Amino acid sequence: EADIYQTPRYLVIGTGKKITLECSQTMGHDKMYWYQQDPGMELHLIHYSYGVNSTEKGDLSSESTVSRIRTEHFPLTLESARPSHTSQYLCASSEGGRGLSPKNIQYFGAGTRLSVL
Amino acid sequence: KNQVEQSPQSLIILEGKNCTLQCNYTVSPFSNLRWYKQDTGRGPVSLTIMTFSENTKSNGRYTATLDADTKQSSLHITASQLSDSASYICVVSDRGSTLGRLYFGRGTQLTVWP
């Protein structure tokens, strides 16, 4: 069982609200990731981090922002939510710093299902 | 464009039967291939991971195969159980970037009936 936690599990909010999706891991992993997944579709990487104070944008353009002030914490923020942001957001983490490691397995949280009305 | 294609899109089998899920990819240069299981409303959980030199990898009733020449992989589930009902996702990593970018398939939705 992976020690990576996401809150809230479900969130329904109105357009224009600011929200923060929380992600924490207790495995001491350097790498953390945020993915967006629509029903029946593949995961798309929207943000990743190599470690503290390191954040990068992923493949899919996203209006969200992330921060990595502590190793274990990687929150995602939407300043003004819109219906187009409705989706499932998955956080993941893996071992290691920079460099390739084929044995790095990503451990996923249970996800946050966001609905913006 | 690097892609991962999975088939079938969905599959229904009876409890106790075997099944095989397919994954074709065009990711290059190839680093490794992983199979994940994603229960409804949950995050994916890793089942197997194989590098270029590995042809087969087992994890209990799950056996994954890899043919790096034809860029194909399969996941065989033996003696299926109701708890096997889930989406099975094929994920391929390249070695052309420091991150080791992951390319995700859309998954095969498996339903096991009693």
Short mmCIF file of C-alpha atoms in Angstrom, two decimals:
data_model
loop_
_atom_site.label_atom_id
_atom_site.label_comp_id
_atom_site.label_asym_id
_atom_site.label_seq_id
_atom_site.Cartn_x
_atom_site.Cartn_y
_atom_site.Cartn_z
CA GLU A 1 0.00 0.00 0.00
CA ALA A 2 1.49 3.31 -1.11
CA ASP A 3 1.81 6.09 1.49
CA ILE A 4 0.56 8.92 -0.66
CA TYR A 5 -2.57 10.81 0.24
CA GLN A 6 -4.82 13.20 -1.60
CA THR A 7 -7.52 15.41 -0.19
CA PRO A 8 -10.28 16.02 -0.77
CA ARG A 9 -11.43 12.87 -2.56
CA TYR A 10 -14.40 14.70 -4.09
CA LEU A 11 -14.97 18.41 -4.58
CA VAL A 12 -17.92 20.25 -6.12
CA ILE A 13 -17.51 24.00 -6.42
CA GLY A 14 -18.85 26.98 -8.33
CA THR A 15 -17.14 28.80 -11.17
CA GLY A 16 -14.58 31.39 -10.14
CA LYS A 17 -13.63 29.82 -6.81
CA LYS A 18 -10.02 29.32 -5.80
CA ILE A 19 -9.19 25.75 -4.80
CA THR A 20 -6.16 23.83 -3.60
CA LEU A 21 -5.82 20.08 -4.02
CA GLU A 22 -3.57 18.54 -1.40
CA CYS A 23 -1.04 15.76 -1.94
CA SER A 24 1.31 14.34 0.67
CA GLN A 25 3.64 11.35 0.70
CA THR A 26 5.53 9.82 3.59
CA MET A 27 7.98 7.75 1.55
CA GLY A 28 10.63 10.45 1.27
CA HIS A 29 10.39 10.46 -2.53
CA ASP A 30 12.12 13.27 -4.39
CA LYS A 31 9.96 13.16 -7.53
CA MET A 32 6.30 14.10 -7.44
CA TYR A 33 3.76 14.47 -10.22
CA TRP A 34 0.26 15.71 -10.97
CA TYR A 35 -1.84 14.04 -13.66
CA GLN A 36 -5.25 14.86 -15.09
CA GLN A 37 -7.50 12.01 -16.19
CA ASP A 38 -10.90 12.21 -17.86
CA PRO A 39 -13.19 9.12 -17.89
CA GLY A 40 -11.99 6.46 -20.30
CA MET A 41 -8.98 8.52 -21.29
CA GLU A 42 -5.25 8.30 -20.61
CA LEU A 43 -3.48 10.17 -17.84
CA HIS A 44 -1.89 13.45 -18.86
CA LEU A 45 1.03 14.92 -16.94
CA ILE A 46 0.34 18.55 -15.95
CA HIS A 47 3.09 19.25 -13.37
CA TYR A 48 6.13 17.55 -11.87
CA SER A 49 8.84 18.24 -9.36
CA TYR A 50 12.35 16.85 -8.87
CA GLY A 51 12.54 18.06 -5.28
CA VAL A 52 12.08 21.02 -2.98
CA ASN A 53 11.75 24.33 -4.85
CA SER A 54 11.73 22.48 -8.19
CA THR A 55 8.56 22.53 -10.32
CA GLU A 56 8.03 22.07 -14.05
CA LYS A 57 5.04 22.07 -16.37
CA GLY A 58 4.08 18.78 -17.95
CA ASP A 59 2.77 17.80 -21.36
CA LEU A 60 -0.77 19.06 -20.98
CA SER A 61 -1.23 22.78 -20.66
CA SER A 62 -2.93 23.57 -17.40
CA GLU A 63 -4.05 26.78 -15.73
CA SER A 64 -3.17 25.30 -12.37
CA THR A 65 -0.01 26.03 -10.39
CA VAL A 66 2.00 23.93 -7.95
CA SER A 67 4.53 24.47 -5.21
CA ARG A 68 7.10 22.25 -3.48
CA ILE A 69 8.19 23.86 -0.26
CA ARG A 70 8.56 20.56 1.59
CA THR A 71 9.62 17.17 0.24
CA GLU A 72 6.44 15.45 1.34
CA HIS A 73 3.95 18.06 0.15
CA PHE A 74 2.98 18.98 -3.44
CA PRO A 75 -0.26 21.01 -3.54
CA LEU A 76 -2.00 22.05 -6.76
CA THR A 77 -3.93 25.33 -6.93
CA LEU A 78 -6.54 26.67 -9.32
CA GLU A 79 -6.95 30.43 -8.86
CA SER A 80 -10.32 30.60 -10.63
CA ALA A 81 -12.03 27.30 -11.34
CA ARG A 82 -14.04 26.84 -14.53
CA PRO A 83 -16.28 23.99 -15.77
CA SER A 84 -13.49 22.98 -18.18
CA HIS A 85 -11.41 22.07 -15.11
CA THR A 86 -13.84 19.28 -14.22
CA SER A 87 -11.76 16.10 -14.15
CA GLN A 88 -9.94 13.63 -11.92
CA TYR A 89 -6.58 14.80 -10.61
CA LEU A 90 -4.03 12.16 -9.60
CA CYS A 91 -0.87 12.81 -7.61
CA ALA A 92 2.09 10.43 -7.75
CA SER A 93 5.61 10.13 -6.39
CA SER A 94 8.73 8.08 -7.14
CA GLU A 95 12.26 7.55 -5.81
CA GLY A 96 15.43 9.14 -6.99
CA GLY A 97 16.64 12.53 -8.09
CA ARG A 98 17.61 13.56 -11.61
CA GLY A 99 18.69 10.92 -14.09
CA LEU A 100 17.12 7.85 -15.61
CA SER A 101 16.21 4.92 -13.46
CA PRO A 102 14.08 2.27 -15.13
CA LYS A 103 13.10 0.84 -11.76
CA ASN A 104 11.46 4.03 -10.55
CA ILE A 105 7.89 3.06 -9.96
CA GLN A 106 5.34 5.81 -9.54
CA TYR A 107 3.02 5.41 -6.59
CA PHE A 108 -0.35 7.06 -7.03
CA GLY A 109 -2.76 8.62 -4.61
CA ALA A 110 -6.47 7.79 -4.75
CA GLY A 111 -7.19 10.99 -6.71
CA THR A 112 -9.44 14.01 -6.34
CA ARG A 113 -12.54 14.11 -8.49
CA LEU A 114 -13.28 17.78 -9.17
CA SER A 115 -16.59 19.08 -10.52
CA VAL A 116 -16.93 22.78 -11.34
CA LEU A 117 -20.48 23.98 -11.84
CA LYS B 1 4.15 11.11 -32.06
CA ASN B 2 4.77 8.64 -29.28
CA GLN B 3 1.69 6.55 -28.62
CA VAL B 4 0.49 3.63 -26.56
CA GLU B 5 -2.49 1.73 -27.91
CA GLN B 6 -4.37 -0.87 -25.89
CA SER B 7 -6.87 -3.50 -26.91
CA PRO B 8 -9.54 -4.45 -26.33
CA GLN B 9 -11.09 -1.28 -24.96
CA SER B 10 -13.29 -3.37 -22.68
CA LEU B 11 -13.62 -7.04 -21.84
CA ILE B 12 -16.09 -9.15 -19.88
CA ILE B 13 -15.14 -12.61 -18.67
CA LEU B 14 -16.49 -15.15 -16.22
CA GLU B 15 -14.82 -15.76 -12.90
CA GLY B 16 -12.12 -18.41 -13.12
CA LYS B 17 -11.38 -17.81 -16.81
CA ASN B 18 -8.10 -16.54 -18.23
CA CYS B 19 -7.68 -13.44 -20.38
CA THR B 20 -4.98 -11.54 -22.25
CA LEU B 21 -4.77 -7.81 -22.72
CA GLN B 22 -2.69 -6.23 -25.48
CA CYS B 23 -0.50 -3.14 -25.69
CA ASN B 24 1.26 -1.77 -28.78
CA TYR B 25 3.56 1.21 -28.54
CA THR B 26 5.63 3.50 -30.74
CA VAL B 27 7.62 5.19 -27.98
CA SER B 28 11.28 5.61 -28.85
CA PRO B 29 13.89 5.38 -27.49
CA PHE B 30 12.35 2.76 -25.24
CA SER B 31 13.28 2.49 -21.58
CA ASN B 32 10.72 0.32 -19.84
CA LEU B 33 7.11 -0.80 -19.92
CA ARG B 34 4.79 -1.00 -16.96
CA TRP B 35 1.34 -2.40 -16.37
CA TYR B 36 -0.86 -0.69 -13.81
CA LYS B 37 -4.20 -1.73 -12.33
CA GLN B 38 -6.67 1.05 -11.58
CA ASP B 39 -9.75 0.26 -9.54
CA THR B 40 -12.74 2.53 -10.06
CA GLY B 41 -12.25 5.80 -8.20
CA ARG B 42 -8.70 4.93 -7.15
CA GLY B 43 -5.20 5.70 -8.34
CA PRO B 44 -3.23 3.22 -10.49
CA VAL B 45 -1.19 0.53 -8.74
CA SER B 46 1.91 -0.95 -10.37
CA LEU B 47 1.69 -4.64 -11.35
CA THR B 48 4.88 -5.21 -13.36
CA ILE B 49 7.75 -3.31 -14.91
CA MET B 50 9.99 -4.63 -17.69
CA THR B 51 13.10 -3.22 -19.30
CA PHE B 52 14.35 -3.83 -22.84
CA SER B 53 16.14 -7.06 -21.92
CA GLU B 54 13.21 -8.68 -20.09
CA ASN B 55 10.72 -10.82 -22.00
CA THR B 56 8.40 -11.82 -19.23
CA LYS B 57 7.58 -10.80 -15.68
CA SER B 58 5.10 -12.38 -13.28
CA ASN B 59 3.28 -11.04 -10.26
CA GLY B 60 1.03 -13.72 -8.83
CA ARG B 61 -1.73 -14.45 -11.34
CA TYR B 62 -0.51 -11.63 -13.60
CA THR B 63 2.10 -12.35 -16.26
CA ALA B 64 3.38 -9.65 -18.58
CA THR B 65 5.35 -10.27 -21.76
CA LEU B 66 7.36 -7.87 -23.85
CA ASP B 67 8.57 -8.08 -27.43
CA ALA B 68 10.75 -5.01 -27.89
CA ASP B 69 11.35 -5.83 -31.56
CA THR B 70 7.67 -5.65 -32.49
CA LYS B 71 6.93 -3.12 -29.71
CA GLN B 72 4.19 -5.23 -28.24
CA SER B 73 3.32 -6.29 -24.71
CA SER B 74 0.61 -8.43 -23.23
CA LEU B 75 -0.80 -8.92 -19.76
CA HIS B 76 -2.18 -12.38 -19.05
CA ILE B 77 -4.49 -12.89 -16.09
CA THR B 78 -4.92 -16.45 -14.90
CA ALA B 79 -7.94 -17.81 -13.03
CA SER B 80 -9.67 -14.46 -12.85
CA GLN B 81 -11.35 -13.27 -9.67
CA LEU B 82 -14.08 -10.72 -9.10
CA SER B 83 -11.47 -8.39 -7.60
CA ASP B 84 -9.68 -8.32 -10.95
CA SER B 85 -12.44 -6.06 -12.27
CA ALA B 86 -10.58 -2.83 -13.00
CA SER B 87 -8.91 -0.80 -15.73
CA TYR B 88 -5.49 -2.12 -16.77
CA ILE B 89 -3.18 0.56 -18.07
CA CYS B 90 -0.05 0.07 -20.16
CA VAL B 91 2.60 2.72 -19.56
CA VAL B 92 5.80 3.13 -21.57
CA SER B 93 8.78 5.20 -20.52
CA ASP B 94 11.33 6.71 -22.87
CA ARG B 95 14.97 7.39 -22.12
CA GLY B 96 15.22 10.50 -24.21
CA SER B 97 14.70 12.84 -21.31
CA THR B 98 16.01 13.26 -17.79
CA LEU B 99 12.55 12.72 -16.38
CA GLY B 100 12.03 9.41 -18.18
CA ARG B 101 8.70 10.56 -19.55
CA LEU B 102 5.75 8.18 -19.22
CA TYR B 103 3.27 7.58 -22.03
CA PHE B 104 -0.06 6.18 -20.89
CA GLY B 105 -2.52 4.02 -22.78
CA ARG B 106 -6.25 4.55 -22.28
CA GLY B 107 -6.58 1.24 -20.52
CA THR B 108 -8.62 -1.93 -20.95
CA GLN B 109 -11.70 -2.04 -18.73
CA LEU B 110 -11.99 -5.62 -17.45
CA THR B 111 -15.18 -6.86 -15.83
CA VAL B 112 -15.25 -10.26 -14.17
CA TRP B 113 -18.70 -11.76 -13.68
CA PRO B 114 -19.53 -14.47 -11.13
#
